[in-house]
Amino acid sequence: MSRTRARTAAVVGAGAAGLVAARELLREGHAVTVFERSGRVGGTWAYDARSDPDPLGLDPAAPGAVHGSLYASLRTNLPRELMGFSGFALQGRVFAGDPRTFPGHREVLAFLDAFAEESGVAGHVRLRAEVRRLRPLGPGEGWSVEWRGDAGDAEEVFDAVVVCNGHCTVPLVPKLRGIENWRGNHMHSHNYRTPEPFQDQVVVVVGLGASGVDIAREISKVAKEVHIASRYTQDRVGKVDIYQNVWLRSEVDCIQDDGKVCFMEGSAVTADTILYCTGYRYHFPFLDVDDFTVDDNRVGPLYNHVFPPKYAPSLSFVGLPSKSIVLQTIEMEARWVARVLSGRAELPSEADMAAAVQEHNRRMEAAGKPKRHTHVLMPGWAEHIDWLAAQVGEPPLEARRRNMYEKALRCIWTLDERYRDTWDDDEDDDEQEEEEENKCI
Ligand code: FAD
């Protein structure tokens, strides 16, 4: 593919990633068109009370399939200081009447609406415009974008395409041993909205990420028992002191012949529902390119999670990594893409990028990390931001933000919901850490 300066760029998706990608591309002088298949900007942050007809949500092409995965009560898991963009902060301004440090989803959506308007990006967004197929036209000839809008199907050609279609829609559901013995309900957190359906139930929540913790805690207010199963509970297995009816369990070992859910530590429960909070699959149904795959949730090959060496720089992906300060990571990726396209940042040769990807994968394997964690930035999340910053000539992540993010992670893991309302931005971090260790589990 051509490595010349791009003049026209298509962005797929108008969530946080697509919006900030568009801003960065515009700043670099590119002509930008953002395609958004829904009727508004904001992506994930536009709460959708509907859920998929299939509780596991396994078929994103099914009629009525829903993009969003937010629950009604959702508040951010990061303080608002970590949820803005440079030059357009969420901190210090109230967008939808919710000034809390960890605001509800409506506040974030209103922030994104305001960002789109005030940055000038809104004028470049086509709503109800779904990209159906993306394909390269040949060396130097750009990309064909086939899309469907209110007026029917159309095709346009762009010099470059930035894919920002989000990755919290298609559930990743582990196959539990003995699942054929399961006769109860099951669903994925993608379809969780409110706790009422779990009234008086025994619920096994699989997964201890931010959503798993939030949902387990919320369900515990109405359920009989909640058992959180995770490989990360380790020496914390047992009843959670601060709740009457919540237990931490190790991983699910199997579903027994009698339908009981059996955990690795040897205990077993008779449950009504298994609720998978086990993350999402990357999915690019519109992408028609060679030598590019999603294999066990590894998207690639991708140079530093963004550029496929064969098609760089005219094809890029913004927003793939998880477990980081998401919006800052997205912004830095977007800036890198925009600068590379305008010739103000350099990429290595195709061969060198491919070699770097191979080396990254080899290191992961050597460290025993599963393939599906390729884009999970923990523990090197800050290094990715620093590396991106270096590409565009900016300073590394400030210590304050790094500490704040790590403190937020520790708070999530305490399972104590009060952290959102007792948070002190300037509290001494070491002191906080000690207090939390002593607090509840
Ligand atoms: P999305 O917001 O999903 O946007 C993708 C957009 O692409 C959508 O508008 C979609 O309609 C559009 N699209 C998809 N396919 C097509 C197509 N073919 N053609 C045209 N348009 C298309 N992050 C935080 O920083 N803090 C939090 O507290 C936090 N909490 C979260 C809680 C939950 C439950 C979830 C699911 C996520 C949370 N996140 C949080 C992460 C969140 O995903 C990111 O903050 C961010 O919104 C991701 O933006 P995105 O643009 O990559 O994806």
Coordinates of N, CA and C and ligand atoms in Angstrom, one line a residue, residues 11-19 34-46 67-71 74-79 82-83 102-103 108 112 126 128-133 147 163-169 189 210-211 214-215 280 283 285-286 318-320 324-328 330 420, ligand 1:
V11 N -13.5 7.2 8.9 CA -13.4 6.7 10.3 C -14.7 5.8 10.5
V12 N -14.5 4.6 10.9 CA -15.7 3.7 11.2 C -16.1 3.8 12.6
G13 N -17.2 4.4 12.9 CA -17.7 4.5 14.3 C -17.5 5.9 14.9
A14 N -18.5 6.3 15.6 CA -18.5 7.6 16.3 C -18.6 7.5 17.8
G15 N -18.0 6.5 18.3 CA -17.8 6.4 19.8 C -16.7 7.3 20.2
A16 N -16.2 7.1 21.4 CA -15.1 8.0 21.9 C -13.9 7.9 21.0
A17 N -13.6 6.7 20.5 CA -12.4 6.5 19.6 C -12.6 7.2 18.3
G18 N -13.7 7.0 17.7 CA -14.0 7.6 16.4 C -14.0 9.1 16.5
L19 N -14.5 9.6 17.5 CA -14.6 11.1 17.7 C -13.2 11.7 17.9
V34 N -16.8 10.5 9.1 CA -17.1 9.5 10.1 C -18.4 8.8 9.8
F35 N -18.3 7.5 9.7 CA -19.5 6.7 9.5 C -20.0 6.1 10.8
E36 N -21.2 6.4 11.1 CA -21.8 5.8 12.4 C -23.1 5.2 12.1
R37 N -23.2 3.9 12.5 CA -24.4 3.2 12.1 C -25.6 3.5 12.9
S38 N -25.4 4.0 14.2 CA -26.6 4.3 15.0 C -27.0 5.7 14.7
G39 N -28.0 6.2 15.5 CA -28.6 7.5 15.2 C -27.9 8.6 16.0
R40 N -26.8 8.3 16.7 CA -26.2 9.4 17.5 C -24.7 9.0 17.7
V41 N -23.9 10.0 18.2 CA -22.5 9.7 18.6 C -22.5 9.3 20.0
G42 N -21.3 8.7 20.4 CA -21.1 8.3 21.8 C -20.9 6.9 22.0
G43 N -21.3 6.0 21.0 CA -21.1 4.6 21.1 C -21.6 4.0 22.4
T44 N -20.7 3.2 23.0 CA -21.0 2.5 24.2 C -21.7 3.3 25.3
W45 N -21.4 4.6 25.3 CA -21.9 5.5 26.4 C -23.4 5.9 26.2
A46 N -24.0 5.5 25.1 CA -25.4 5.7 24.8 C -26.1 4.5 25.4
H67 N -25.8 -2.9 20.4 CA -24.4 -2.6 20.5 C -23.9 -2.4 21.9
G68 N -24.7 -1.7 22.7 CA -24.2 -1.3 24.0 C -24.3 -2.3 25.1
S69 N -23.4 -2.2 26.1 CA -23.3 -3.2 27.2 C -23.4 -2.5 28.5
L70 N -23.9 -1.3 28.6 CA -24.0 -0.6 29.9 C -25.2 -1.0 30.7
Y71 N -25.1 -1.0 32.0 CA -26.2 -1.3 32.9 C -26.7 0.0 33.4
L74 N -24.8 2.2 35.9 CA -23.4 2.3 35.7 C -22.8 3.7 36.0
R75 N -21.8 3.7 36.8 CA -21.0 4.9 37.0 C -19.6 4.5 36.6
T76 N -18.8 5.5 36.2 CA -17.5 5.2 35.6 C -16.6 4.5 36.7
N77 N -15.7 3.7 36.2 CA -14.8 3.1 37.2 C -13.5 3.8 37.4
L78 N -13.4 4.9 36.6 CA -12.2 5.8 36.7 C -12.7 7.2 37.1
P79 N -11.9 7.9 37.9 CA -12.4 9.3 38.2 C -12.4 10.2 37.0
L82 N -9.5 11.2 34.7 CA -8.9 10.2 33.8 C -9.8 9.9 32.6
M83 N -10.9 10.7 32.5 CA -11.9 10.3 31.5 C -12.1 11.4 30.5
F102 N -17.0 10.1 40.1 CA -17.2 9.0 39.2 C -18.7 9.1 38.7
P103 N -18.9 9.8 37.6 CA -20.2 10.1 37.2 C -20.9 8.9 36.6
V108 N -21.1 11.0 30.9 CA -20.1 10.8 29.9 C -20.6 11.0 28.5
L112 N -19.3 13.5 25.6 CA -18.9 13.1 24.3 C -19.7 14.0 23.2
R126 N -21.6 11.1 9.7 CA -22.8 10.7 9.0 C -23.5 9.7 9.9
R128 N -26.6 7.0 11.1 CA -27.3 5.9 10.4 C -26.6 5.5 9.1
A129 N -25.3 5.4 9.2 CA -24.4 5.1 8.0 C -23.6 3.9 8.4
E130 N -24.0 2.7 8.0 CA -23.2 1.5 8.5 C -22.2 1.1 7.4
V131 N -21.0 0.9 7.8 CA -20.0 0.4 6.9 C -20.2 -1.1 6.8
R132 N -20.4 -1.5 5.5 CA -20.7 -2.9 5.3 C -19.4 -3.7 4.8
R133 N -18.6 -3.0 4.1 CA -17.4 -3.6 3.5 C -16.3 -2.6 3.3
W147 N -21.1 1.4 2.1 CA -21.9 1.7 3.3 C -23.4 1.8 3.0
V163 N -10.3 2.3 11.8 CA -11.4 1.5 12.3 C -11.5 1.7 13.8
C164 N -12.7 2.2 14.2 CA -13.0 2.5 15.6 C -14.4 2.0 15.9
N165 N -14.6 0.7 15.6 CA -16.0 0.1 15.8 C -16.3 -0.4 17.1
G166 N -15.4 -0.2 18.1 CA -15.7 -0.6 19.5 C -15.4 -2.1 19.7
H167 N -15.2 -2.5 20.9 CA -15.0 -3.9 21.2 C -15.6 -4.4 22.5
C168 N -16.7 -3.8 22.8 CA -17.5 -4.3 24.0 C -18.9 -4.6 23.6
T169 N -19.0 -5.4 22.6 CA -20.4 -5.8 22.1 C -20.6 -7.3 21.9
S189 N -22.8 -10.4 30.7 CA -23.0 -9.0 31.2 C -23.4 -8.1 30.1
A210 N -14.0 -5.0 36.3 CA -14.8 -3.9 36.9 C -16.3 -4.2 36.8
S211 N -16.7 -4.7 35.6 CA -18.2 -5.0 35.5 C -18.6 -6.1 36.4
D214 N -19.0 -4.8 39.9 CA -20.2 -3.9 40.0 C -21.5 -4.7 40.0
I215 N -21.6 -5.6 39.1 CA -22.8 -6.3 38.9 C -23.1 -7.3 40.0
Y280 N -15.1 -9.5 26.1 CA -15.7 -9.4 24.7 C -14.7 -9.9 23.6
H283 N -14.4 -8.0 16.7 CA -15.3 -8.4 15.6 C -15.3 -7.3 14.5
P285 N -16.8 -7.5 11.0 CA -17.5 -8.2 10.0 C -17.3 -7.6 8.6
F286 N -17.0 -6.3 8.6 CA -16.9 -5.5 7.3 C -15.6 -5.5 6.6
V318 N -8.0 2.0 16.1 CA -7.9 2.8 17.3 C -8.8 2.3 18.3
G319 N -8.3 2.0 19.5 CA -9.1 1.6 20.6 C -9.2 0.2 21.0
L320 N -8.2 -0.6 20.5 CA -8.2 -2.1 20.8 C -7.8 -2.4 22.2
S324 N -6.4 0.0 30.8 CA -5.5 1.1 30.8 C -6.4 2.4 31.0
I325 N -5.8 3.5 31.0 CA -6.6 4.8 31.0 C -7.1 4.8 29.6
V326 N -8.3 4.3 29.4 CA -8.8 4.0 28.0 C -8.8 5.3 27.1
L327 N -9.4 6.3 27.6 CA -9.5 7.5 26.7 C -8.2 8.1 26.3
Q328 N -7.3 8.1 27.3 CA -5.9 8.7 27.0 C -5.2 7.8 26.0
I330 N -6.6 5.8 23.7 CA -7.3 6.1 22.4 C -6.8 7.4 21.8
R420 N -16.2 5.1 45.3 CA -16.6 6.1 44.4 C -17.0 7.4 45.1
Ligands
FAD1 P1 -17.7 2.3 21.2 O1 -18.1 3.3 22.2 O2 -18.3 1.0 21.2 O3 -18.1 3.0 19.8 C1 -18.1 2.2 18.5 C2 -19.0 2.9 17.6 O4 -18.9 2.3 16.3 C3 -20.5 2.7 18.0 O5 -21.1 4.0 18.0 C4 -21.0 1.8 16.9 O6 -22.4 2.0 16.6 C5 -20.1 2.1 15.7 N1 -20.1 1.1 14.7 C6 -19.8 -0.3 14.9 N2 -19.7 -0.9 13.7 C7 -20.0 0.0 12.8 C8 -20.1 -0.1 11.4 N3 -19.9 -1.2 10.7 N4 -20.4 1.1 10.7 C9 -20.5 2.3 11.3 N5 -20.5 2.4 12.7 C10 -20.2 1.3 13.4 N6 -14.0 3.2 29.9 C11 -13.5 4.2 30.7 O7 -12.6 4.9 30.4 N7 -14.1 4.3 32.0 C12 -15.1 3.5 32.4 O8 -15.6 3.7 33.5 C13 -15.6 2.5 31.5 N8 -16.6 1.7 31.9 C14 -17.1 0.8 31.0 C15 -18.1 0.0 31.4 C16 -18.7 -0.9 30.5 C17 -19.8 -1.8 30.9 C18 -18.2 -1.0 29.2 C19 -18.8 -2.0 28.2 C20 -17.1 -0.2 28.8 C21 -16.6 0.7 29.7 N9 -15.5 1.5 29.3 C22 -15.0 2.4 30.2 C23 -14.8 1.3 28.0 C24 -15.4 2.0 26.9 O9 -15.7 1.0 25.9 C25 -14.6 3.1 26.4 O10 -14.6 4.2 27.3 C26 -15.0 3.8 25.1 O11 -16.3 4.2 25.1 C27 -14.7 2.9 23.8 O12 -15.0 3.7 22.7 P2 -15.0 3.1 21.2 O13 -15.2 4.3 20.3 O14 -13.7 2.3 21.0 O15 -16.2 2.1 21.1

